[in-house]
Every structure is written in C-alpha cells, then in structure tokens.
XYZ file of C-alpha atoms in Angstrom:
693
model
C -104.312 54.840 -51.113
C -103.347 54.593 -47.447
C -99.719 55.176 -46.426
C -100.185 54.011 -42.809
C -99.382 50.329 -42.124
C -102.624 48.478 -41.498
C -103.651 44.936 -40.614
C -104.647 43.497 -43.986
C -105.188 39.761 -44.519
C -106.570 37.912 -47.544
C -108.198 34.474 -47.733
C -108.497 32.697 -51.095
C -110.584 29.580 -51.747
C -110.511 27.926 -55.173
C -113.689 25.913 -55.679
C -114.937 23.888 -58.607
C -117.067 26.785 -59.897
C -116.014 29.992 -58.118
C -112.806 31.305 -56.617
C -113.747 33.208 -53.446
C -111.635 36.100 -52.153
C -112.078 37.701 -48.711
C -109.987 40.683 -47.553
C -110.042 41.741 -43.909
C -108.747 45.287 -43.418
C -108.643 46.301 -39.749
C -111.794 44.249 -39.112
C -113.710 45.421 -42.200
C -114.490 42.689 -44.734
C -114.384 43.051 -48.522
C -115.116 40.053 -50.730
C -115.792 38.878 -54.278
C -116.409 35.726 -56.315
C -114.585 35.050 -59.600
C -115.296 32.128 -61.946
C -112.534 29.542 -61.488
C -109.999 29.347 -64.323
C -109.152 25.672 -64.864
C -106.318 26.345 -67.310
C -104.401 28.579 -64.899
C -106.132 28.762 -61.484
C -103.821 31.533 -60.307
C -105.346 33.947 -62.851
C -108.672 34.031 -60.969
C -106.767 34.673 -57.727
C -104.855 37.612 -59.211
C -108.053 39.105 -60.615
C -109.911 38.635 -57.329
C -107.122 40.053 -55.165
C -106.970 43.172 -57.334
C -110.763 43.532 -57.074
C -110.933 43.355 -53.269
C -107.898 45.637 -52.893
C -109.674 48.237 -55.026
C -112.819 47.801 -52.897
C -110.771 48.423 -49.754
C -108.886 51.347 -51.311
C -105.421 49.941 -50.585
C -102.324 49.146 -52.593
C -101.526 45.479 -53.233
C -98.260 45.961 -51.355
C -100.257 46.640 -48.161
C -101.548 43.053 -47.978
C -99.784 41.520 -44.974
C -100.606 37.819 -45.398
C -102.422 35.619 -47.915
C -103.941 32.276 -46.851
C -104.999 29.898 -49.586
C -107.043 26.703 -49.823
C -107.770 24.738 -52.956
C -109.540 21.665 -54.335
C -106.888 21.204 -57.038
C -105.334 18.182 -55.296
C -108.767 16.574 -54.858
C -109.703 17.177 -58.483
C -106.396 15.737 -59.703
C -107.064 12.501 -57.785
C -110.705 12.216 -58.850
C -109.994 13.001 -62.496
C -106.687 11.056 -62.576
C -104.731 14.077 -63.841
C -101.485 13.583 -61.960
C -97.861 12.860 -62.814
C -96.679 9.572 -64.268
C -95.844 7.876 -60.983
C -93.932 4.746 -59.991
C -94.557 2.888 -56.731
C -91.753 0.970 -55.010
C -92.739 -1.498 -52.301
C -91.633 -4.608 -50.420
C -91.404 -7.840 -52.386
C -94.707 -9.695 -52.009
C -96.811 -6.538 -51.526
C -96.997 -5.278 -55.095
C -100.760 -5.857 -55.354
C -101.914 -4.350 -52.045
C -103.332 -1.317 -53.885
C -105.702 -3.590 -55.837
C -106.379 -6.252 -53.198
C -107.535 -3.518 -50.780
C -108.986 -4.913 -47.522
C -111.540 -7.640 -46.801
C -114.233 -4.989 -46.303
C -117.108 -5.391 -48.763
C -119.166 -2.212 -48.668
C -121.935 -3.733 -50.849
C -122.181 -7.251 -49.487
C -124.719 -8.616 -51.980
C -123.628 -6.809 -55.149
C -122.118 -9.442 -57.458
C -120.935 -6.718 -59.840
C -119.370 -4.507 -57.205
C -117.351 -1.651 -58.713
C -114.105 -0.722 -56.959
C -112.015 2.333 -57.786
C -108.998 1.300 -59.880
C -105.601 1.519 -58.206
C -104.039 4.963 -58.583
C -100.783 3.395 -59.827
C -101.075 0.724 -62.543
C -99.435 -2.646 -61.886
C -96.880 -2.098 -64.638
C -95.638 0.955 -62.728
C -95.250 -0.850 -59.399
C -91.834 -2.318 -58.522
C -90.515 -4.388 -55.610
C -87.282 -4.681 -53.644
C -86.212 -7.398 -51.227
C -86.348 -6.154 -47.619
C -88.418 -6.767 -44.493
C -89.024 -4.951 -41.215
C -91.352 -6.263 -38.521
C -94.133 -4.381 -36.696
C -91.738 -3.386 -33.906
C -89.300 -1.784 -36.372
C -86.730 -4.598 -36.230
C -84.947 -5.464 -39.497
C -85.739 -9.053 -40.466
C -84.225 -8.898 -43.947
C -81.578 -6.374 -44.926
C -82.201 -4.166 -47.931
C -81.047 -6.045 -51.041
C -78.757 -3.662 -52.929
C -79.085 -5.529 -56.234
C -82.879 -5.284 -56.270
C -82.641 -1.577 -55.361
C -80.252 -0.951 -58.255
C -82.586 -2.801 -60.634
C -85.567 -0.702 -59.531
C -83.592 2.533 -59.938
C -82.823 1.593 -63.550
C -86.515 0.831 -64.183
C -87.452 4.249 -62.835
C -84.867 5.869 -65.128
C -86.085 3.917 -68.164
C -89.759 4.599 -67.392
C -89.457 8.365 -67.570
C -91.459 8.879 -64.377
C -92.260 12.338 -63.059
C -92.666 11.158 -59.478
C -91.969 8.142 -57.269
C -93.803 6.836 -54.196
C -92.063 4.460 -51.769
C -94.032 2.386 -49.265
C -92.538 -0.589 -47.404
C -94.266 -2.950 -45.007
C -94.079 -1.648 -41.409
C -92.141 1.459 -42.482
C -94.227 3.443 -39.980
C -92.142 1.756 -37.268
C -88.789 2.138 -39.040
C -88.351 4.177 -42.218
C -84.640 3.497 -42.727
C -85.099 1.310 -45.801
C -87.415 3.836 -47.462
C -84.865 6.592 -46.879
C -82.095 4.434 -48.369
C -84.079 3.719 -51.545
C -85.008 7.398 -51.884
C -81.327 8.323 -51.601
C -80.441 5.771 -54.287
C -83.056 7.150 -56.685
C -82.075 10.786 -56.086
C -78.383 9.956 -56.547
C -79.217 8.685 -60.033
C -81.991 11.236 -60.775
C -81.353 14.437 -58.796
C -84.413 16.651 -58.600
C -86.961 13.870 -59.154
C -90.045 14.120 -56.920
C -89.908 11.264 -54.359
C -92.354 10.639 -51.482
C -91.870 8.073 -48.716
C -94.674 6.706 -46.553
C -92.739 7.004 -43.275
C -92.816 10.793 -43.729
C -96.148 11.279 -45.512
C -98.270 8.967 -43.324
C -96.378 6.946 -40.669
C -99.444 4.937 -39.669
C -100.228 1.231 -39.537
C -102.520 -0.495 -42.090
C -100.528 -0.755 -45.289
C -103.423 -0.360 -47.749
C -104.291 3.087 -46.428
C -100.642 4.114 -46.005
C -99.647 2.952 -49.499
C -102.598 4.807 -51.041
C -101.675 7.970 -49.168
C -98.042 8.041 -50.263
C -99.076 7.225 -53.844
C -101.605 10.074 -53.801
C -98.961 12.465 -52.442
C -96.477 11.506 -55.154
C -99.159 11.605 -57.860
C -100.202 15.227 -57.234
C -96.893 16.593 -55.937
C -95.326 17.850 -59.221
C -98.518 19.632 -60.352
C -99.240 21.226 -56.964
C -95.635 22.339 -56.507
C -95.633 23.871 -59.983
C -98.916 25.662 -59.290
C -97.786 27.040 -55.924
C -94.484 28.212 -57.383
C -96.354 30.021 -60.189
C -98.798 31.546 -57.704
C -96.098 33.002 -55.466
C -94.203 34.457 -58.449
C -97.407 35.839 -60.038
C -98.426 37.542 -56.797
C -95.020 39.174 -56.481
C -95.231 40.327 -60.096
C -98.421 42.326 -59.368
C -97.025 43.758 -56.135
C -98.216 41.272 -53.484
C -94.984 40.506 -51.668
C -96.468 39.162 -48.425
C -95.975 35.609 -47.098
C -98.310 33.010 -48.632
C -99.615 30.188 -46.442
C -101.839 27.185 -47.135
C -104.736 25.758 -45.152
C -104.474 21.977 -44.752
C -107.139 19.311 -44.372
C -106.903 19.324 -40.596
C -107.885 22.988 -40.437
C -104.473 24.511 -39.657
C -102.138 26.775 -41.619
C -98.736 25.708 -42.955
C -96.132 27.278 -45.213
C -96.169 26.941 -48.986
C -92.948 24.918 -48.732
C -94.572 22.351 -46.409
C -97.650 22.188 -48.653
C -95.457 21.572 -51.699
C -93.725 18.664 -49.959
C -96.918 17.068 -48.600
C -99.687 18.171 -51.004
C -101.913 15.243 -50.046
C -102.654 17.240 -46.882
C -104.390 19.836 -49.055
C -107.027 17.404 -50.342
C -109.794 18.746 -48.067
C -108.347 22.209 -47.486
C -111.223 24.269 -48.913
C -114.029 22.508 -46.991
C -111.903 22.660 -43.804
C -112.002 26.462 -44.041
C -115.786 26.366 -44.047
C -115.870 24.248 -40.888
C -113.506 26.710 -39.184
C -115.776 29.584 -40.240
C -118.821 27.845 -38.720
C -116.903 26.979 -35.527
C -115.924 30.636 -35.101
C -119.581 31.681 -35.419
C -120.516 28.949 -32.908
C -117.978 30.408 -30.442
C -119.443 33.878 -30.821
C -122.990 32.655 -30.190
C -122.090 30.055 -27.542
C -123.557 27.183 -29.585
C -122.330 23.700 -28.621
C -124.266 21.537 -31.119
C -123.925 22.884 -34.651
C -124.442 21.388 -38.086
C -122.273 23.235 -40.607
C -123.862 23.298 -44.080
C -121.684 24.606 -46.912
C -123.147 24.472 -50.432
C -121.091 25.929 -53.222
C -121.097 25.642 -56.989
C -119.856 22.048 -57.216
C -120.399 20.262 -53.889
C -122.162 20.520 -50.552
C -120.414 19.730 -47.272
C -121.887 18.843 -43.881
C -119.802 18.877 -40.681
C -120.715 18.348 -37.035
C -119.314 20.969 -34.643
C -119.507 20.085 -30.967
C -118.390 22.360 -28.141
C -117.372 24.834 -30.873
C -114.780 22.446 -32.359
C -115.219 20.649 -35.737
C -115.121 16.859 -35.603
C -111.875 15.412 -36.936
C -110.601 12.037 -38.153
C -107.286 10.527 -39.201
C -108.535 8.930 -42.435
C -111.055 9.771 -45.152
C -111.921 8.741 -48.708
C -111.930 10.429 -52.086
C -113.376 9.339 -55.445
C -116.033 6.972 -54.099
C -117.569 4.732 -56.756
C -120.770 4.462 -54.658
C -122.068 7.774 -53.311
C -122.276 7.906 -49.509
C -120.813 4.368 -49.211
C -117.852 4.099 -46.856
C -115.194 1.806 -48.265
C -115.960 2.486 -51.940
C -113.295 5.168 -52.388
C -109.576 5.770 -52.186
C -108.511 5.961 -48.512
C -106.190 8.779 -47.450
C -104.553 8.542 -44.002
C -104.025 12.123 -42.889
C -105.582 14.263 -40.149
C -108.746 15.828 -41.555
C -111.818 17.769 -40.499
C -114.485 15.069 -40.743
C -117.366 15.922 -43.031
C -119.772 14.431 -45.521
C -119.236 15.729 -49.031
C -122.115 15.470 -51.506
C -121.941 16.092 -55.255
C -124.794 18.568 -54.947
C -123.688 22.113 -55.643
C -125.321 24.816 -57.706
C -123.622 23.512 -60.838
C -124.570 19.854 -60.264
C -126.238 18.464 -63.380
C -129.761 17.030 -63.276
C -130.737 14.078 -65.463
C -133.263 11.241 -65.750
C -132.093 7.680 -65.035
C -133.251 4.354 -66.491
C -136.041 4.191 -63.898
C -137.362 7.566 -65.165
C -136.385 9.240 -61.911
C -134.650 12.622 -61.612
C -131.063 12.370 -60.406
C -128.710 15.215 -59.466
C -124.904 15.042 -59.637
C -122.210 14.054 -59.037
C -121.188 15.567 -62.405
C -121.043 19.340 -62.429
C -121.152 22.048 -65.077
C -118.562 23.855 -62.881
C -117.353 27.217 -64.252
C -116.632 25.887 -67.733
C -119.151 25.933 -69.357
C -121.299 26.523 -66.255
C -125.082 26.170 -65.798
C -127.281 26.823 -68.832
C -128.460 30.147 -67.388
C -124.872 31.506 -67.393
C -125.058 31.600 -71.227
C -121.461 30.398 -71.515
C -122.150 27.278 -73.585
C -123.708 25.032 -70.938
C -126.722 23.062 -72.147
C -127.412 20.726 -69.212
C -129.919 21.678 -66.501
C -128.359 22.284 -63.082
C -129.471 23.114 -59.545
C -128.791 26.798 -60.259
C -131.131 26.617 -63.260
C -133.805 25.061 -61.051
C -133.318 27.735 -58.366
C -133.686 30.456 -61.008
C -136.916 29.002 -62.424
C -138.387 28.651 -58.924
C -137.736 32.298 -58.079
C -134.885 31.876 -55.598
C -132.481 33.932 -57.746
C -132.767 37.350 -59.358
C -131.565 36.997 -62.981
C -130.364 40.629 -63.040
C -128.537 40.580 -59.689
C -126.603 37.304 -59.582
C -123.047 37.772 -58.242
C -123.842 41.464 -57.869
C -124.946 41.631 -61.487
C -121.593 40.386 -62.814
C -123.211 37.294 -64.370
C -126.601 38.005 -65.997
C -128.793 34.905 -65.922
C -131.190 33.714 -68.619
C -134.463 32.233 -67.340
C -135.309 31.116 -70.864
C -132.038 29.166 -71.172
C -132.781 27.418 -67.863
C -136.322 26.547 -68.964
C -135.032 25.185 -72.268
C -132.411 23.001 -70.552
C -134.999 21.651 -68.095
C -137.402 20.929 -70.929
C -134.816 19.218 -73.143
C -133.160 16.927 -70.575
C -135.939 16.298 -68.045
C -139.367 17.530 -69.101
C -139.353 15.929 -72.533
C -138.225 12.597 -71.063
C -140.793 12.225 -68.280
C -143.535 14.577 -69.437
C -143.106 17.550 -67.082
C -143.133 21.269 -67.718
C -139.978 23.285 -66.806
C -141.421 24.388 -63.434
C -142.239 20.824 -62.385
C -138.820 19.651 -63.609
C -137.134 22.369 -61.536
C -139.259 21.449 -58.519
C -138.246 17.789 -58.856
C -134.582 18.746 -59.234
C -134.554 20.881 -56.080
C -136.482 18.304 -54.056
C -134.075 15.566 -55.123
C -130.951 17.548 -54.261
C -132.439 18.710 -50.945
C -133.443 15.168 -50.015
C -129.952 13.868 -50.884
C -128.397 16.461 -48.599
C -130.932 15.935 -45.816
C -130.414 12.172 -45.948
C -126.635 12.591 -45.782
C -127.053 14.830 -42.728
C -129.340 12.314 -41.009
C -126.985 9.402 -41.678
C -123.908 11.345 -40.534
C -125.496 12.379 -37.220
C -126.902 8.904 -36.540
C -123.492 7.325 -37.234
C -122.106 9.625 -34.548
C -124.890 8.769 -32.089
C -126.593 12.175 -32.328
C -130.140 13.440 -32.874
C -130.085 15.869 -35.784
C -133.070 17.859 -34.504
C -130.950 18.977 -31.524
C -128.584 20.922 -33.794
C -128.503 24.520 -34.977
C -127.542 24.830 -38.633
C -124.953 27.411 -39.692
C -125.175 27.772 -43.463
C -122.899 29.451 -45.986
C -121.490 29.078 -49.490
C -123.064 30.630 -52.561
C -125.999 28.175 -52.579
C -126.233 27.180 -48.888
C -128.625 29.923 -47.708
C -130.855 29.233 -50.745
C -131.532 25.677 -49.590
C -131.116 25.888 -45.805
C -134.777 26.471 -44.875
C -136.028 23.508 -46.921
C -133.271 21.282 -45.481
C -134.253 22.290 -41.965
C -137.863 21.382 -42.761
C -136.776 17.943 -43.960
C -134.365 17.282 -41.069
C -136.542 18.659 -38.275
C -134.088 21.441 -37.391
C -135.835 24.481 -35.923
C -133.051 27.107 -36.135
C -130.508 28.143 -38.727
C -128.027 31.010 -38.884
C -126.776 32.864 -41.971
C -123.645 34.822 -40.935
C -122.305 37.936 -42.673
C -120.124 37.037 -45.658
C -121.859 33.660 -45.993
C -121.267 33.586 -49.750
C -117.480 33.399 -49.217
C -117.550 31.577 -45.875
C -114.625 29.223 -46.525
C -112.331 32.088 -47.545
C -113.276 33.954 -44.345
C -112.640 30.737 -42.402
C -109.047 30.734 -43.646
C -108.570 34.070 -41.878
C -109.859 32.508 -38.633
C -107.681 29.390 -38.798
C -104.748 28.891 -36.412
C -101.251 28.050 -37.541
C -101.294 24.358 -36.787
C -99.937 20.943 -37.686
C -100.798 17.465 -36.462
C -98.202 14.709 -36.291
C -99.715 11.204 -36.392
C -97.745 7.977 -35.956
C -98.446 4.334 -35.236
C -96.603 2.506 -32.444
C -98.189 -0.302 -30.426
C -97.854 -0.134 -26.623
C -99.697 -2.580 -24.369
C -100.733 -1.139 -21.010
C -99.934 -4.436 -19.253
C -96.277 -3.745 -20.024
C -96.256 -0.001 -20.592
C -92.810 1.308 -21.543
C -93.407 4.879 -20.396
C -89.862 6.127 -21.087
C -90.092 5.014 -24.725
C -93.579 6.565 -24.998
C -92.199 9.884 -23.699
C -89.447 9.835 -26.316
C -92.000 9.163 -29.065
C -94.262 12.023 -27.974
C -91.347 14.449 -27.669
C -90.235 13.635 -31.221
C -93.793 14.146 -32.503
C -94.111 17.420 -30.587
C -90.868 18.669 -32.122
C -92.117 17.715 -35.600
C -95.439 19.524 -35.123
C -93.777 22.643 -33.703
C -91.327 22.693 -36.595
C -94.203 23.193 -39.038
C -95.894 26.030 -37.133
C -93.031 27.975 -35.535
C -93.055 30.574 -38.329
C -96.669 31.475 -37.646
C -96.502 32.039 -33.897
C -96.615 35.793 -33.361
C -96.903 35.723 -29.597
C -97.774 33.372 -26.789
C -97.120 29.682 -26.320
C -98.477 27.125 -28.797
C -101.460 24.997 -27.814
C -100.484 21.316 -27.629
C -103.189 18.658 -28.016
C -102.374 14.969 -27.608
C -104.631 12.057 -28.560
C -104.156 8.318 -28.176
C -105.925 5.869 -30.484
C -106.670 2.812 -28.364
C -108.479 -0.522 -28.373
C -108.803 -3.753 -26.460
C -106.111 -6.210 -27.557
C -107.494 -8.298 -30.409
C -109.961 -5.709 -31.673
C -109.696 -4.490 -35.264
C -110.360 -0.783 -34.775
C -109.556 1.938 -32.270
C -111.141 4.982 -30.624
C -109.604 8.400 -29.870
C -108.719 9.180 -26.247
C -107.687 12.797 -25.420
C -104.597 13.068 -23.215
C -103.127 15.885 -21.122
C -99.762 17.347 -22.149
C -97.718 15.728 -19.358
C -94.900 13.226 -19.229
C -95.686 9.588 -18.450
C -94.434 7.825 -15.350
C -94.772 4.379 -13.786
C -98.364 5.087 -12.691
C -99.539 6.352 -16.085
C -100.775 2.991 -17.374
C -103.581 2.937 -14.803
C -104.567 6.527 -15.625
C -104.608 5.857 -19.373
C -106.702 2.708 -18.865
C -109.301 4.707 -16.931
C -109.439 7.353 -19.665
C -109.884 4.670 -22.325
C -112.668 2.879 -20.475
C -114.522 6.154 -19.962
C -114.364 6.905 -23.698
C -115.230 3.301 -24.588
C -118.354 3.473 -22.425
C -119.304 6.745 -24.084
C -118.997 5.150 -27.532
C -120.422 1.682 -26.865
C -122.332 1.812 -23.575
C -120.088 -0.369 -21.392
C -116.469 -1.367 -20.916
C -115.178 -4.965 -21.199
C -113.528 -6.541 -18.169
C -110.470 -8.773 -18.234
C -108.957 -7.709 -21.559
C -105.600 -6.050 -22.061
C -105.656 -2.539 -23.532
C -103.254 -1.218 -26.150
C -102.330 2.080 -27.760
C -101.951 1.701 -31.541
C -101.517 5.259 -32.806
C -100.511 8.645 -31.403
C -101.361 12.213 -32.358
C -99.710 15.463 -31.296
C -101.157 18.723 -32.607
C -99.448 22.081 -32.150
C -101.312 25.265 -33.000
C -101.337 28.962 -32.318
C -103.855 30.036 -29.658
C -107.267 31.096 -30.919
C -107.952 34.760 -30.168
C -110.777 35.424 -27.705
C -114.149 36.221 -29.251
C -116.757 38.647 -28.082
C -119.947 36.775 -27.235
C -123.021 37.905 -29.150
C -126.171 37.925 -27.056
C -129.482 37.181 -28.729
C -131.409 40.279 -29.623
C -135.093 40.939 -28.955
C -137.523 41.087 -31.821
C -138.082 44.530 -33.274
C -140.359 45.628 -36.026
C -141.479 43.351 -38.840
C -139.907 44.757 -42.009
C -142.260 45.199 -44.916
C -140.709 44.398 -48.293
C -140.224 47.083 -50.890
C -140.993 44.607 -53.661
C -142.069 41.014 -54.163
C -141.611 38.187 -56.656
C -143.027 34.732 -57.218
C -141.229 32.086 -55.146
C -142.030 28.384 -55.314
C -142.823 26.880 -51.908
C -141.972 23.173 -52.025
C -144.005 22.215 -48.954
C -147.148 23.645 -50.561
C -146.318 22.763 -54.167
C -147.231 26.241 -55.372
C -145.848 29.700 -56.124
C -146.341 32.368 -53.439
C -145.614 36.074 -53.396
C -142.358 36.477 -51.459
C -140.955 39.693 -50.032
C -137.549 40.760 -51.374
C -135.200 42.422 -48.854
C -131.727 43.895 -49.380
C -129.539 42.591 -46.576
C -127.471 45.772 -46.484
C -130.615 47.736 -45.650
C -131.500 45.684 -42.557
C -130.567 46.659 -39.004
C -130.295 44.698 -35.724
C -133.679 43.661 -34.380
C -135.449 43.746 -37.748
C -137.781 40.809 -38.322
C -138.419 39.254 -41.749
C -141.213 36.718 -42.103
C -141.333 34.091 -44.826
C -141.930 33.604 -47.592
C -139.064 35.980 -48.328
C -135.702 36.250 -50.063
C -132.933 38.287 -48.420
C -130.462 39.222 -51.144
C -126.804 40.238 -51.039
C -123.912 40.322 -53.479
C -122.628 36.744 -53.116
C -125.716 34.743 -52.076
C -129.389 34.953 -51.122
C -131.161 33.566 -48.055
C -134.568 32.022 -48.722
C -137.136 31.907 -45.911
C -140.092 29.581 -46.406
C -143.476 30.268 -44.815
C -142.417 28.233 -41.763
C -139.571 30.582 -40.800
C -138.935 34.109 -39.624
C -135.508 35.733 -39.309
C -134.252 38.274 -36.768
C -131.200 40.374 -37.674
C -128.554 39.998 -34.948
C -126.043 42.538 -33.616
C -123.308 41.304 -35.981
C -125.642 41.262 -38.987
C -126.295 37.517 -38.891
C -129.763 36.274 -39.814
C -131.124 34.009 -37.071
C -134.015 32.068 -38.598
C -136.429 30.121 -36.387
C -139.586 28.181 -37.060
C -142.762 30.193 -36.618
C-alpha cells in the first residue's frame, strides 16, 4: 500500500441492475460493476469500493472524496414506496394534485389514465390564508385552522409533511409559520415547504414537487446517514458528496434536505461524461446514448453543454407522452428516458406483437441467463442468443451466463405464443427495443428543431455500445464514439462534474415598468443562495455564475429561456433585455411579435466551480486493419442472418488500429458491436471512433 498522499477520487452510481464504481488514482482509472442490493443499497457500494481500492493497490483511508448518484428517489416515487405523508395547503386548493391542469395529452382517449395523486385526499388538509401573486397578504393566517391541522398531523401518525400554499413562491411567510407550528408540537418531524423546495409559479407543479420531496425525504436521509457511517466503519473517512439532477455536486446534508433534486442524479452523470468527451474532441452536436441494465437515456449536448430544463416528469402512465406523468419543478439535465435496458422484459401483447419494457428483471432476480431465478426473457437474453455477449466473459467472468436459459425463456414467453424459434424471438426483441430507442431519439431532436443525422453519438453504459451501431443505422447517424470506461460512464461522469447549484424562483417583472433595483435585490439573494450550497467545494478560483431569465410576451402561457450576463441592472436594462428576448424568440419561432409587452416570469442563478481545461484530442490517421484472433456467430439485423464476426480484446488494441465490422470489441464492463456498415479506429485516448464504411 502507498504511504504517499495521492489524488484519489471515487464515483458511485446506483442503477436499477448494477452499482457502478469508478476510482481515479492520479489519472489512472479502476472500475467495477456490482449487482445492486435492493434491501440495503449501501452494501453494494461498500463491496465495490473495496474492490476498486484493491485493484488500485491503495488503502481505503487514501480515498480523498466520494461522489454518489442514485436512482433510489426515482424508484421510490415510481413504486410509491415513500413515507406516510400529509399535505397542508390553502383552503380551496385541496384537490389541485388530482385536478392537474387543463392539458389533455391524449385528446381523443375517452378512458385516459392519469397517474394517481402522490398524496391521497384523506391525507390532505387545508388552512385559511391567502397571498396574491405579488406576495401581498390578502388573508392573514388563521391560527385556529393551523392548530386544527397540527392536531390532525399528530393523530395521523405521519412520517413527513409537505406544505404548499397558493403564491408561496412570492412570499413564503405563511408556510414557514405553519412549519414552525408543526415542529413545535412534533420536534424532529420531516417537514418540507414549497417556498424552499421549488419557489416557482404554477401551483400544480410546485405542489407535486414539495409532496415528492416530503415523500422520499425520510428514506433518503436514512439511507445517506447509513452510507456515511458504513463508509467510515470500513475506513473511508473522506467527504461524501451527491450529484443532483442539474449535473452539479452538493453536500450530503443538502441532498438530505432536498432529496427531490436527486431524482435524475444518475442519468445526469452520464450526460456530464458525454459532455466531457465532446470537449476533448471538439464536438458541438452530440447525442448522448446511455443504456444500462434498467433504462436507456438520450440527451442532446450542444456546444459541449448538456441541454437543461426547469421541469420534468416521472412515472408516466403513457410512455413518451408529455403530460402523462408526475411533474417535478427542479433544474434538471433534459433527457428522454426509455424503459429499455438490458434487464427490460420482453412479452407479447394482445395484438400478438412483441413489446419490451417498461418492467425490468433488474438485479433481483435478473435476466434468465443470470441463473438467479429469473424466468422472463429480457434484452440481455436476446443479446446473448444473437451472439453479442460472451457467456463466459460477462462482467469479466463474474456472472456466467446460460444460453440455454435464455433460449428457454424466449421460447416460453414469446416463441410459443407467436410461433417463432428462440433466435427469431431474440431478433424481434432487439429490433423492437432498438426501434423504440431510435424513435425516442428522432422525436426528441425534432422537438428541439434539430436534424438527428447531424449528430455524433457518444455511447456508454453496460448495454449502450452493444446497440449503438444498429441505432445509428436506424437514425441515419454516421459516426459514434465509445470512450474508455464506457461501461461505468455515469460513475466517471460524477468525477467530472463541477460543484454547482442552481437557484430558481418565480417573480413577474414587466419590461414596460421594469423595477431594476428590485430585480437586482432578487438576483443577489439568489446568487447568495447558490453560492451557499457550493462554497465547500471550491478549491481555488472564482465560481462561475450563470444567469437565465424565463420570459414571454404578456398574455402567453409559456416562457423561453434567455441567457443573461452577470451584471447589475440599470435604467437602460429593459431595452437590452427586450432585445435579448426577441433574438431568442426568433431563434425558437422564426419571428418576433411587434407591439406586445414583454415580461420576465422566472429567474435562474447557477453557481459552479470552474471546469478544468481539457487537452484536445486530434483525430488519428488510419493504421493497420487488425485481424481477429478468433470469431463467433453474430446476428446482423440488417441482413437477417448470422455472420462470422471478429472478436477483439480492447486492451490489446493500440492507437491507429482499425477494426472492420462485423466485429465485437470486448472489455470487462461492456462490449462494442460493429455491424458490417461500420469500421472503428482506435484514438489516442483509447476511444473507439466508429464511422460508416
């Protein structure tokens, strides 16, 4: 073991199937994948951290920082496994969670299915109070109704309470007063208020967000407390930080208080990983494709920065349908998430068509080929039958795979129903999952006004490189990149993430009567809030401040983001802001509208540590075509037949080497499949740059 202090950082990503661990020791990466333990997720982390420390030859006490992302909050919301939660709101607004908005995502469906409210009506209580949209008190808080609600909370035995009042984003005084009253009677009870969790307009989204935060808060806090103690018990005494949905790093304490910000933390790490690769290669139009054991995620990265949003949905009742899920109003890396991972279960529907997902075999019991009790056919089973996986070398040989078990599962659940042999069933399964992912990518790029064929795909995750070539064929993409460590890409992304926090608030300012002094005070308060969350992570240098206004023409129902310089406003600022808005409006919609007043409805201030400079990687010239040492049968979907594919060990390749498809390039945590249409050139950093032949 080394006795000299070294720069050692660990990234940990808990997924639905695998827990990925990446350790960076002085620039050298060591990684592993451990099956996720649903009973006690921290056990897989402890096992994985010990494994990578042994690989690196260091003591656990030498780890300097651990950065963690998890899907536990997401899973708790989807599976409704949270605390017994009460919701306290303004009298007259008890049913907002069920009434939702007037949006009808399936206009002609008479039997439309909406997600049930997170908090049942019997657990929702009201108090008499009213604040207007400007933050002015119209009706003082009624002390008698507050006292009555406190007694109901006591009698109900709730583990958590969410408080959301109408227009509390403009003035949270009444929410604070009710929280104080509850905590005076029940000290130590978990209480979340919307003016702190999500101070944004639109009460349906804000109420859902504070309810979600309260719902998962006790379980996430308990888990994080156990994790920190367990790490210390095995000798890992370093600081532990969390990645949040916006792609920044915050302390465990902040994550425990606002766990709803962890809902998309794992996928955000993957987008950061892809953005870092895009910076190194100077790529400005990138499609990030992350396919793991449970889900696949697609994110657009432009000018080396992932696209972001201030709202997103979880637990959609209609796949790919905006408006069919539970809205969460927090800053988030914007991506499309598809229930199409390696463990996604294949089945036959009433129309005798193969369907894949969203249900997953996950890690318990896992795909049929894992031989851990799973009987349903999954994407991993299909990949194994089609020759994409080596049954003796999956996860570095840690999980031996059974081809016969996969064939039996395919035959039982698919082949016997629609009269196909196991190979044809596997082919149909892979084509269905690939088409689902390709369609999601097409829709996402079109919705953002982009042409998907202009993008370079960066693929990672345990299953991403297996499916990337076929997806590129379907989407018309001519180039994809498989970076080193692709199998644990999200965990590596955590190590690339800045310390950062984004403060978002709603406050309406019309430009025709722009109160610049009040706007300056608002932005200064938001800047102080954002800096307060990241100050512990700033080693050196000044933080990067990014400001964004969300603006619209007066009378419109939605707004667009307008980037803003970090300067104070003055009397002439209204004209400058109007010009910035009209430029962005023309970019979105083609032309500006004359004669209408313009208003700012929401504000964002993001503080983050500066990104370190990267060394640009120049493309390398083609060298010699590498001849494979061995081959195996690989099914080529475009030709509907098995071909002999070359098998290459990635560790044995050197810069400039050329591999022509059909081929499989294998490594410990994933495999990259090249179809006959692609060749790959090994780059200076070990990345595989695949292009159409």
